[in-house]
Coordinates of C-alpha atoms and ligand atoms in Angstrom, one line a residue:
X1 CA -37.9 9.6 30.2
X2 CA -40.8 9.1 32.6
X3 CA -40.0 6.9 35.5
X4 CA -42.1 4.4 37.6
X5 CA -40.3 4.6 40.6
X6 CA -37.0 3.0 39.2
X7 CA -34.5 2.7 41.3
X8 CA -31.5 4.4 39.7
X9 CA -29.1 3.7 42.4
X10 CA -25.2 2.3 42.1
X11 CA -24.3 -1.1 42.6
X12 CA -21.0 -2.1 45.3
X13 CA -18.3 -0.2 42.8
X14 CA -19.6 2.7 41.1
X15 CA -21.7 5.5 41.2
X16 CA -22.6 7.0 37.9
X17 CA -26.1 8.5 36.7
X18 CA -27.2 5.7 34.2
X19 CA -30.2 8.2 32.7
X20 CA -28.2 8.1 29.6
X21 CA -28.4 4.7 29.2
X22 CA -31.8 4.7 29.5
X23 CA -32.3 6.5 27.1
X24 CA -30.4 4.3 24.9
X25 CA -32.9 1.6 25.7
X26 CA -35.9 3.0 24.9
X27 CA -34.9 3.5 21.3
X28 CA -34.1 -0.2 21.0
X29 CA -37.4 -0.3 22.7
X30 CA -39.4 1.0 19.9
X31 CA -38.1 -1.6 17.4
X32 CA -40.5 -3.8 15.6
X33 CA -42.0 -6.4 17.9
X34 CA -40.1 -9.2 16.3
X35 CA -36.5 -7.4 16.6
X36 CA -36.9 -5.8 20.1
X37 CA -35.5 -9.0 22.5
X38 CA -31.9 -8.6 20.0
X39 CA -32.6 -4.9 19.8
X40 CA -32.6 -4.5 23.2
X41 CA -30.1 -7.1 24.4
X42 CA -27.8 -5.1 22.0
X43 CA -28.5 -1.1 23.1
X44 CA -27.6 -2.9 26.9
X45 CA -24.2 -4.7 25.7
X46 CA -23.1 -1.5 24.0
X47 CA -23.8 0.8 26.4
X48 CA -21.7 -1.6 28.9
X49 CA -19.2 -1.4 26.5
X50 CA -19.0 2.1 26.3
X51 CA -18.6 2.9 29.6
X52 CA -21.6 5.0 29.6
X53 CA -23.1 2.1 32.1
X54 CA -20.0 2.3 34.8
X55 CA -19.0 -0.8 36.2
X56 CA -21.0 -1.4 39.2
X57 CA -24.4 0.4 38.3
X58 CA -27.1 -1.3 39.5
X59 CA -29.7 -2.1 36.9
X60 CA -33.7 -1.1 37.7
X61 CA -35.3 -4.6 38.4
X62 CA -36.8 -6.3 35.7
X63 CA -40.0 -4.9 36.3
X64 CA -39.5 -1.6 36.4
X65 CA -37.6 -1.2 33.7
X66 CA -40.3 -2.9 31.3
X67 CA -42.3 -0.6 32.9
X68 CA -40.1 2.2 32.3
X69 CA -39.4 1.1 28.8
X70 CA -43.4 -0.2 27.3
X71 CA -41.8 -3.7 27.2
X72 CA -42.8 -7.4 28.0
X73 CA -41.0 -7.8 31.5
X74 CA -40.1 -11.1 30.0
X75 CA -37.8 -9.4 26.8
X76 CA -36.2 -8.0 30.0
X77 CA -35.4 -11.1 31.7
X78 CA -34.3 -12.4 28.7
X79 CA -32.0 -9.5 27.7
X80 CA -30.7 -9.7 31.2
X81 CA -30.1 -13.4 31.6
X82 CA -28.3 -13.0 28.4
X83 CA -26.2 -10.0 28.9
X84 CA -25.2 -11.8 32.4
X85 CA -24.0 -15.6 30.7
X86 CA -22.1 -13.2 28.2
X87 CA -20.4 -11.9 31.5
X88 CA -21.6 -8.0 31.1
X89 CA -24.1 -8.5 34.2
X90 CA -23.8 -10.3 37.7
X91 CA -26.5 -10.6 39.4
X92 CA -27.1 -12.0 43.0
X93 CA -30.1 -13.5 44.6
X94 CA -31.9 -11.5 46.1
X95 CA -29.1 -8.3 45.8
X96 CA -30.5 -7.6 42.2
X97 CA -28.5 -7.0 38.9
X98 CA -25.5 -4.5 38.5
X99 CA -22.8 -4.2 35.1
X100 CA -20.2 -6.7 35.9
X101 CA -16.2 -6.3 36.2
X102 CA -15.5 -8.4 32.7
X103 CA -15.9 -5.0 30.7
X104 CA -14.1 -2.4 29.9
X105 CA -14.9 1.0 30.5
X106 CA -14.4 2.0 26.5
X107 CA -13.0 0.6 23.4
X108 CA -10.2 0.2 22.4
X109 CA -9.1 2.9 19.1
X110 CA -7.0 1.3 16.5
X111 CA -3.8 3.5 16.0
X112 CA -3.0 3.9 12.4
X113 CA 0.4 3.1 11.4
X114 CA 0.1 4.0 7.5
X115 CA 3.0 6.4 6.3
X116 CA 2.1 9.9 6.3
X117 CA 3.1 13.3 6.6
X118 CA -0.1 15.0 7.7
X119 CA 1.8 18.0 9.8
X120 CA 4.4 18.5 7.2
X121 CA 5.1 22.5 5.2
X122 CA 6.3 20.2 2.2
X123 CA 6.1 16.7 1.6
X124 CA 8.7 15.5 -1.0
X125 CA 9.0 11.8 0.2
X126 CA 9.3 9.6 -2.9
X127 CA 7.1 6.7 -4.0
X128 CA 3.4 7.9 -3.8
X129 CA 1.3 9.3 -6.4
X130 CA -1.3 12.4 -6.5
X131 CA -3.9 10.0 -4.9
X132 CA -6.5 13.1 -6.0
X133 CA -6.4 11.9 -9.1
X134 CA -7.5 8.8 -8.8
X135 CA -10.6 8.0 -11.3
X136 CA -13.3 8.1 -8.7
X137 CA -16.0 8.3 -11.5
X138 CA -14.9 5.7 -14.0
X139 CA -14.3 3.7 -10.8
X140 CA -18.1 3.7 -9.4
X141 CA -19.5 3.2 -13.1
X142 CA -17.4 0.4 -13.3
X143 CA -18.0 -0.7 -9.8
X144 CA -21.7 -0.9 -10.7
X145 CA -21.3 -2.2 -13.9
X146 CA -19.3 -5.3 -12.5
X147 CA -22.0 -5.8 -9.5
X148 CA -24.6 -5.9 -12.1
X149 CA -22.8 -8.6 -14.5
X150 CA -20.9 -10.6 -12.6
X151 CA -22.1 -14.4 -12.3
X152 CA -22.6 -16.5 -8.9
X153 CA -20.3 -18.6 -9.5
X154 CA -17.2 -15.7 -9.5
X155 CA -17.8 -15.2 -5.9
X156 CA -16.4 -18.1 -5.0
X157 CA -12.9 -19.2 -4.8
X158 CA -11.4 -18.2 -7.7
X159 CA -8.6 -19.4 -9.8
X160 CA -5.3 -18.8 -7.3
X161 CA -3.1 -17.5 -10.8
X162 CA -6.7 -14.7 -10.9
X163 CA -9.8 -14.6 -13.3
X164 CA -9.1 -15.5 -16.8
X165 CA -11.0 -12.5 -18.0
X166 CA -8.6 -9.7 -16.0
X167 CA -5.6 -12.4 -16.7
X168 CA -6.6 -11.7 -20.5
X169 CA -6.7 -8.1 -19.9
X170 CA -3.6 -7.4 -18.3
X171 CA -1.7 -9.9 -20.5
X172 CA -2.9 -7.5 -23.8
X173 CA -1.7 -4.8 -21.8
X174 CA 1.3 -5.4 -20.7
X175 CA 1.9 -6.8 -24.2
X176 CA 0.7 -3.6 -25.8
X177 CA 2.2 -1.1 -23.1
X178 CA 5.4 -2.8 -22.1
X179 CA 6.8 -4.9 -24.0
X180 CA 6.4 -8.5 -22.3
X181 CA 5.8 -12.2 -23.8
X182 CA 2.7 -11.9 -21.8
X183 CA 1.3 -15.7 -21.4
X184 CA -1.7 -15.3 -19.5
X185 CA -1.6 -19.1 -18.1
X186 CA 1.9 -17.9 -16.4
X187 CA 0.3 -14.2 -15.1
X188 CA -0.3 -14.6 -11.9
X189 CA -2.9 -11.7 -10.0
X190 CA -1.6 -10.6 -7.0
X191 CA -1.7 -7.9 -4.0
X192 CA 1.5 -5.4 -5.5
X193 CA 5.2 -5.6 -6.0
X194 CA 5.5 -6.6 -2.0
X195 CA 3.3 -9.9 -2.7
X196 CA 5.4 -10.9 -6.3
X197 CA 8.4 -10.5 -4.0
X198 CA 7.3 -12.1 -1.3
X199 CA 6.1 -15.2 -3.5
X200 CA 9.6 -15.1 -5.8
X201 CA 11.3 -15.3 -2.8
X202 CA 9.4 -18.4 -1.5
X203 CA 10.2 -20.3 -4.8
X204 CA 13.9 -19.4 -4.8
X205 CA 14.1 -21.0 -1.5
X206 CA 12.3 -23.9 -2.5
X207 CA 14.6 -24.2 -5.5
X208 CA 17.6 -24.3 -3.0
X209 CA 18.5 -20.9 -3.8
X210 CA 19.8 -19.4 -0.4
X211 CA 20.8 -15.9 -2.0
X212 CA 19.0 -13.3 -4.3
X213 CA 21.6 -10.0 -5.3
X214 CA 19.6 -6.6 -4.8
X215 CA 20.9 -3.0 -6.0
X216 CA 22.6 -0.8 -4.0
X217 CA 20.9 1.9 -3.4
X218 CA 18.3 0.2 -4.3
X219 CA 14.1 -0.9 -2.7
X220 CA 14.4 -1.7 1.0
X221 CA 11.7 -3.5 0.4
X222 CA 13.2 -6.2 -1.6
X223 CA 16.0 -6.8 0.6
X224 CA 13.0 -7.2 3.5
X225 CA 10.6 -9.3 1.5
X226 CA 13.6 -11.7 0.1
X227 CA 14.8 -11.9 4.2
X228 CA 11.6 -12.9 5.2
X229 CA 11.2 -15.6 2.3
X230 CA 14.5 -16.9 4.2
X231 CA 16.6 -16.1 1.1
X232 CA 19.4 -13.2 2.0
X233 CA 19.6 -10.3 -0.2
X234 CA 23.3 -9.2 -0.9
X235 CA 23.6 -5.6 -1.9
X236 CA 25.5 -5.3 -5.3
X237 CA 26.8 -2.0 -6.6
X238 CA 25.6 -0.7 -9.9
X239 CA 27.3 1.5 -12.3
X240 CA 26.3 4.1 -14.8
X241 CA 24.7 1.5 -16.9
X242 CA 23.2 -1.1 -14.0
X243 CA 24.3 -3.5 -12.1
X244 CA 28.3 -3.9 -12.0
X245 CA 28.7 -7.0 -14.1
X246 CA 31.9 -7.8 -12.1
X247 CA 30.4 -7.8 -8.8
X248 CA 27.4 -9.7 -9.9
X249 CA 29.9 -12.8 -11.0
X250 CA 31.7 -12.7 -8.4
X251 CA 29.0 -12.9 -5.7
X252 CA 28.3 -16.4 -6.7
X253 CA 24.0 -15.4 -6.7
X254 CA 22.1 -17.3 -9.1
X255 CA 19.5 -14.3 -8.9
X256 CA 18.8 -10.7 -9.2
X257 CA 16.3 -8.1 -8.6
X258 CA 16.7 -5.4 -10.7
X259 CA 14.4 -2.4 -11.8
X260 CA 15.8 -1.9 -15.6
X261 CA 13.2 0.8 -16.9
X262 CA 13.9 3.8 -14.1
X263 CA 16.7 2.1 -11.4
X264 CA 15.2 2.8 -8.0
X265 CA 16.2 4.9 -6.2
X266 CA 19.3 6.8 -8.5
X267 CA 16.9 7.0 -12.3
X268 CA 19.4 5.4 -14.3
X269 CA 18.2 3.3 -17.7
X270 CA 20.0 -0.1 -17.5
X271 CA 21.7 0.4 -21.0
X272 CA 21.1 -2.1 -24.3
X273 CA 24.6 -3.7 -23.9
X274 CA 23.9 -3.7 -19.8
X275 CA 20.9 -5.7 -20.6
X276 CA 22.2 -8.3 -22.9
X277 CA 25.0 -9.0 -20.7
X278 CA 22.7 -9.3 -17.4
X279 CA 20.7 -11.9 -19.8
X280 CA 24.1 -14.1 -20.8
X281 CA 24.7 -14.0 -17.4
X282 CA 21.6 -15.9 -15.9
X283 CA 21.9 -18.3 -18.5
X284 CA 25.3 -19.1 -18.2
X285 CA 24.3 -19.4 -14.1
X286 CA 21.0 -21.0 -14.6
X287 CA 19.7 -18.3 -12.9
X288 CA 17.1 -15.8 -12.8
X289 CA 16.2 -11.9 -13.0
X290 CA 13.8 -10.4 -11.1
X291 CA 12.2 -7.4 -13.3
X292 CA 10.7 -4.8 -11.5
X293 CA 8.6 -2.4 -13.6
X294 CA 7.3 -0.4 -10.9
X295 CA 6.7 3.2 -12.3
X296 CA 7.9 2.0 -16.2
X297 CA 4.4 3.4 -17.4
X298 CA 5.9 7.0 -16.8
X299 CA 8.7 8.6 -19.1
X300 CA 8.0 11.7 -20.2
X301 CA 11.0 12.2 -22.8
X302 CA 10.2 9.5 -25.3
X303 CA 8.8 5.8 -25.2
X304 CA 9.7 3.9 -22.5
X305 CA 12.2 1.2 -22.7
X306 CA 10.3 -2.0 -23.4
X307 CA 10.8 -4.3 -20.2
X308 CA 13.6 -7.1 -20.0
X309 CA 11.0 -10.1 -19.9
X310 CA 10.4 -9.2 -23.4
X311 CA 13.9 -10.3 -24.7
X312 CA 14.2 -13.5 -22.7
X313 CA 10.6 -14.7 -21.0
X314 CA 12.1 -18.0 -19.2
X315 CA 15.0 -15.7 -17.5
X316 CA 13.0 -13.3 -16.7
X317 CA 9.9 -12.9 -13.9
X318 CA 8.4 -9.8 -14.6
X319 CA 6.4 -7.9 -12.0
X320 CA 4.2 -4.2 -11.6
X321 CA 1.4 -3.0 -10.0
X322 CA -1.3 -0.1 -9.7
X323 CA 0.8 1.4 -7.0
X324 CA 1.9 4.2 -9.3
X325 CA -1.0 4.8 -11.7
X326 CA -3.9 4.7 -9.3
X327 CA -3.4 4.4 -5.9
X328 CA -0.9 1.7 -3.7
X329 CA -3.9 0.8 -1.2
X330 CA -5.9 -0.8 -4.0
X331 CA -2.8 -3.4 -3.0
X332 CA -3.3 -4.7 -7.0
X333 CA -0.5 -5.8 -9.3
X334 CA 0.9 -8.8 -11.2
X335 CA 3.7 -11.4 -11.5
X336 CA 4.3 -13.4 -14.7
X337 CA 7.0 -16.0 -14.2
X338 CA 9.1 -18.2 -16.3
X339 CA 7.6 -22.0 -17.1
X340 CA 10.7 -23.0 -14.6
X341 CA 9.1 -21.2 -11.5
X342 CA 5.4 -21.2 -12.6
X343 CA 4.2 -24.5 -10.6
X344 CA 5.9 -23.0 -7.4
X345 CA 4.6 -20.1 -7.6
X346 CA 1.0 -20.5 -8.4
X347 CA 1.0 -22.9 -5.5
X348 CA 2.3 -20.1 -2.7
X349 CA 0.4 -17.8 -4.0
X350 CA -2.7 -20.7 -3.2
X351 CA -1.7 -21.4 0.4
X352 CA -0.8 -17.6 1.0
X353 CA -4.6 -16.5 0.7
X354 CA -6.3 -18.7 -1.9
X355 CA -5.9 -15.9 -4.5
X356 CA -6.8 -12.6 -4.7
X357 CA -10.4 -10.9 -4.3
X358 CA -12.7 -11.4 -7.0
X359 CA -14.7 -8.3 -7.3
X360 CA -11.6 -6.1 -7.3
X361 CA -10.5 -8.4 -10.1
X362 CA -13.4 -8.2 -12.2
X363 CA -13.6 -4.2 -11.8
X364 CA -10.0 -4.0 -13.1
X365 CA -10.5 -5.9 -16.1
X366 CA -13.1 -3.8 -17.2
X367 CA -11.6 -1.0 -16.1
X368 CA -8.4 -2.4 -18.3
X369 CA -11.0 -3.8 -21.6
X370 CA -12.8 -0.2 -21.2
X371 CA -10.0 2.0 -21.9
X372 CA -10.2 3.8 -18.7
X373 CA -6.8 2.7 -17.5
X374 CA -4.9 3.9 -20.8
X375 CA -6.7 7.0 -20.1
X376 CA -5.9 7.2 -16.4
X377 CA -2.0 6.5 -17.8
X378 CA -2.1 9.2 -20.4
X379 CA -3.8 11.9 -16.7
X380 CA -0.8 11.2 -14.8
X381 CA 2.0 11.0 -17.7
X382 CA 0.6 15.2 -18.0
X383 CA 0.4 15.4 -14.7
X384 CA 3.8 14.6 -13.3
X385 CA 5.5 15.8 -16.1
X386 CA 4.3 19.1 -15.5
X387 CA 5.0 18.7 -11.8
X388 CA 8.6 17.1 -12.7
X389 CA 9.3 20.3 -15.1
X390 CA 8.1 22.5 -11.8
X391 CA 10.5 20.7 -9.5
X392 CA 13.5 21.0 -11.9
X393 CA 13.3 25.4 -12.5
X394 CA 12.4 25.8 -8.7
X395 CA 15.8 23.8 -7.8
X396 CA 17.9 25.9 -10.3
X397 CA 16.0 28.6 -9.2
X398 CA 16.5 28.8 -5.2
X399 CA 19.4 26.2 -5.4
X400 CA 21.6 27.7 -8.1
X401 CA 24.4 24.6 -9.5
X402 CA 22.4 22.3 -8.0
X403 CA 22.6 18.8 -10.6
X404 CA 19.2 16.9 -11.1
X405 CA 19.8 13.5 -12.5
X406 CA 18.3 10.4 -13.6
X407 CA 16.1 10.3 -16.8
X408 CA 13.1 12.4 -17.0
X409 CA 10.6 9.3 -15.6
X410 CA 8.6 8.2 -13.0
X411 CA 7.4 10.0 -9.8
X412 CA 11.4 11.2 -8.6
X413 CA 13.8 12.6 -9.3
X414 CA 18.1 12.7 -8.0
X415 CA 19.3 16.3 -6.8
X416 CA 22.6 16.7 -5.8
X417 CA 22.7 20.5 -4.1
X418 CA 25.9 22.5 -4.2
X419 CA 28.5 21.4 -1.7
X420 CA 28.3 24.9 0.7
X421 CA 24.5 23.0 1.8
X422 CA 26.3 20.3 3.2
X423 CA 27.0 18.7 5.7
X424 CA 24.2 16.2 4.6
X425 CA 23.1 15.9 8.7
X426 CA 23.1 19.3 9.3
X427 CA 21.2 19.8 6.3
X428 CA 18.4 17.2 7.2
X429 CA 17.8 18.6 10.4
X430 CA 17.3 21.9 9.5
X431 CA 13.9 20.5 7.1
X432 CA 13.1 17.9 9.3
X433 CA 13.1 21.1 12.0
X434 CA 10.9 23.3 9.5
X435 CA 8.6 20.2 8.6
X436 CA 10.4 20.0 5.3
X437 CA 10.0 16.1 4.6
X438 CA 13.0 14.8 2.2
X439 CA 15.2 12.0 2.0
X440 CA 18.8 11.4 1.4
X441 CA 19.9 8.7 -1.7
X442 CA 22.5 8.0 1.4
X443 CA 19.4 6.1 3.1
X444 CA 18.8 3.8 0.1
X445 CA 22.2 2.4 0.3
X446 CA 22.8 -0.6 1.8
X447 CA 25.6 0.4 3.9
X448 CA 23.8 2.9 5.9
X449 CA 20.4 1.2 5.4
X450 CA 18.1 3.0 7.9
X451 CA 20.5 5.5 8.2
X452 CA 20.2 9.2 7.4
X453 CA 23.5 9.7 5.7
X454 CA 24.8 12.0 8.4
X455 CA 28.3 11.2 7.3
X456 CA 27.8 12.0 4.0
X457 CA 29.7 15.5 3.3
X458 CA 27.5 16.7 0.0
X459 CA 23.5 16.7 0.0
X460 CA 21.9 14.2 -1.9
X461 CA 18.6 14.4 -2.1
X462 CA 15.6 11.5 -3.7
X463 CA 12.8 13.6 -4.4
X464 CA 9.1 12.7 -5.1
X465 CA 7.3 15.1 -7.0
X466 CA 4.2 13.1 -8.1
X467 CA 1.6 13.9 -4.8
X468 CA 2.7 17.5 -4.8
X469 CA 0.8 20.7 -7.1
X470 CA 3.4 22.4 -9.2
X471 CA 2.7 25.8 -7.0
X472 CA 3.3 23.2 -3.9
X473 CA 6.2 22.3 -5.2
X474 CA 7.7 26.2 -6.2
X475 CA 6.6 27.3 -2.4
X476 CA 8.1 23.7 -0.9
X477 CA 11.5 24.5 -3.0
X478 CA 11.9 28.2 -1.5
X479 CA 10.9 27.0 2.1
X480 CA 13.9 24.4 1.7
X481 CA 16.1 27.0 0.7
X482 CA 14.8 29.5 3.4
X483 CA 15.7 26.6 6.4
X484 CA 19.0 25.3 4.7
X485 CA 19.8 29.3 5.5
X486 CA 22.4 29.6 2.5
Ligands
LIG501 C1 11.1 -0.1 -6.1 C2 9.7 -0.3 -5.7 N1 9.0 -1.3 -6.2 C3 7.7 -1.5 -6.0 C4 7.0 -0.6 -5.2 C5 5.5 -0.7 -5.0 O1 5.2 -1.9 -4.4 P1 3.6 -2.3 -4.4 O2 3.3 -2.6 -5.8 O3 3.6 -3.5 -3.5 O4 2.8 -1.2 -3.8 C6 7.7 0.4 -4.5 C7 7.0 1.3 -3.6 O5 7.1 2.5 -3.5 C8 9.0 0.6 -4.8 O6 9.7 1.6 -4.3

């Protein structure tokens, strides 16, 4: 830039060549006459806040810098008066203006704490589906068609239980697709599975219910969410057709969390007689179950099982989400409760956040009234059946004898690798040393929760097949072979 003689010099703490900054300046500089006191106030603060004025610099006097910069010396005063009661200046009389110590030399970065494998050779983790599929088209179109439609008066607070028209939708849905008794005065719109658990936890508690049973293995995250409701989750066993009916009586809970369609983490079906008895029990207990359908839109051997809400709507509270069929960050699911729990409920979900955002509402129920979510199901159902069929040969392929259970559903499946693999700790080291990313069913289970199942003598493995391409999935097979060196 052409100077006048400014004085570019550093102030008591810092020497630093502030050209840059100038530079800055002028840009705001050439803003329209109206904008150019905020304009240039603004170009000043940031580059304070950057660090690329240092601490200490001394600032060209008011003069010279309007000068410098084809400005009103007063817009300068101004900015500087400004920039100095906001505590990025000090000046002195008579010893001029210079950046002041109440800044930092950059921003702060935000670290990112989200899940993710980035560096990994195969990624098998369970629980997260091929976001690449996600309907990016049908989303925008009906994104746009929303923005264009949508009255005023839905951008304000809505209805905590969520708008009537997506509350309509999802109940014919759920009706339709699963199975439910789907009132849509007792759906409730909320942010996922975690936020149905959280709030179902919340009116437990305020029911005096000081204990919810949970499956073991089973969801860390229930155990978690029920904790931090303040009612204590107590790990019951299951057997081959769902929870052990014996240890559920005799734990003296008046509540359960279950996942009937496609138990997490193991893939069994909770069987007919199973459910019947699991429904004669919270009766005769006055009690609840605690339905999670989280991945029941997926079997690729037959229908799947109609949920348990449908046989017994006022014992049941029935809950899913998106987290599966599109993508979990869209944080959207819902929660339909019994009358019993309904008033409770609605009123957490009220003081948690005053219900759930509006426009993501309105773009799901036309997604939902549109067809594009039955169509998005029927993507993925090809999907990760294909990739579930790819997963199966590769492990009898490079892991001869090796015994894949659960049904053929959902996103994972069980495989229990010949014993000569084991032990399971040696065995998880090896991939987690040639950035193999699995997990053990050992971790699920409540006695080693957070554990890695290092005592475990066989290898048990839970494996998610949904985010990975069938050739991933051949080549992430053979490199687990490879570093389990059998
Ligand atoms: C058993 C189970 N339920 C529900 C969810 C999904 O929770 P949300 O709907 O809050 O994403 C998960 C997440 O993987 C899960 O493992």
């Amino acid at each position: 830039m052409t100077s006048s003689g400014t004085n570019r010099g550093t102030g008591p703490d810092g020497p630093s060549d502030p050209s840059a900054a100038w530079e800055v300046l002028l840009s705001a500089a050439a803003a329209p006459a109206r904008a150019r006191g905020r304009a240039l106030q603004a170009a000043l603060r940031d580059a304070v806040r950057s660090g690329r004025l240092a601490q200490g610099t001394r600032l060209p006097s008011s003069r010279d810098l309007a000068a410098d910069l084809g400005v009103s010396r007063g817009l300068v005063t101004e900015a500087y008066e400004q920039l100095t009661a906001e505590g990025y200046l000090r000046s002195g009389r008579g010893a001029g203006t210079w950046v002041g110590g109440a800044v930092r030399a950059a921003l702060p970065r935000a670290r990112d704490l989200a899940p993710r494998f980035p560096g990994a050779r195969a990624d098998f983790v369970p629980g997260t589906p091929d976001l690449s599929l996600f309907p990016r088209a049908a989303w925008a179109a009906a994104q746009r068609g929303v923005l264009a439609e949508l009255p005023h008066h839905e951008l304000g607070y809505p209805d905590p239980r969520g708008l009537p028209r997506l509350r309509t939708a999802l109940a014919g849905l759920l009706a339709r697709r699963r199975g439910v008794v789907a009132d849509p005065e007792r759906l409730l719109v909320v942010s996922g599975v975690a936020q149905a658990t959280a709030l179902l936890g919340l009116a437990l508690h305020a029911r005096g219910m000081a204990a919810v049973g949970v499956e073991d293995p089973g969801s860390p995250q229930h155990s978690s969410l029920y904790a931090a409701a303040g009612v204590t989750a107590v790990p019951l066993p299951l057997d081959d057709e769902g929870p052990a009916m014996g240890a559920l009586r005799a734990s003296g809970v008046r509540a359960l969390a279950t996942t009937p369609a496609h138990q997490f983490p193991t893939g069994i079906v909770y069987s007919a007689r199973r459910r019947a008895e699991l429904l004669d029990w919270a009766r005769a207990v006055d009690g609840f179950i605690l339905e999670d359908d989280y991945d029941g839109d997926f079997r690729y051997d037959r229908a799947p099982v109609g949920a348990l809400q449908g046989l017994d709507p006022e014992r049941v509270a029935y809950t899913g989400s998106v987290s599966k069929s599109l993508a979990p960050g869209l944080r959207l699911g819902w929660l339909l409760v019994p009358e019993a729990l309904a008033e409770e409920v609605v009123e957490r979900k009220r003081t948690m956040d005053l219900g759930h955002p509006t426009l993501d509402q309105a773009l799901f129920a036309r997604f939902v009234e549109r067809g594009d979510h039955d169509r998005q199901l029927r993507r993925c159902q090809r999907a990760y059946r294909e990739r579930r069929d790819a997963l199966v040969d590769a492990l009898q392929e490079h892991f001869p004898g090796a015994r894949v259970s659960g049904i053929a559903a959902g996103l994972h499946v069980i495989a229990e690798l010949p014993r000569r693999y084991g032990p399971q700790g040696r065995f998880l080291e090896r991939m987690a040393a040639a950035g193999i990313e699995v997990c053990a069913l050992a971790a699920y289970a409540h006695a080693c929760a957070g554990g890695d199942g290092n005592r475990v003598e066989g290898v048990c493995l839970v494996l998610g097949y949904a985010q990975v391409s069938p050739v991933r999935i051949r080549d992430g097979v053979r490199l687990m072979r490879e570093a389990a060196g059998r």
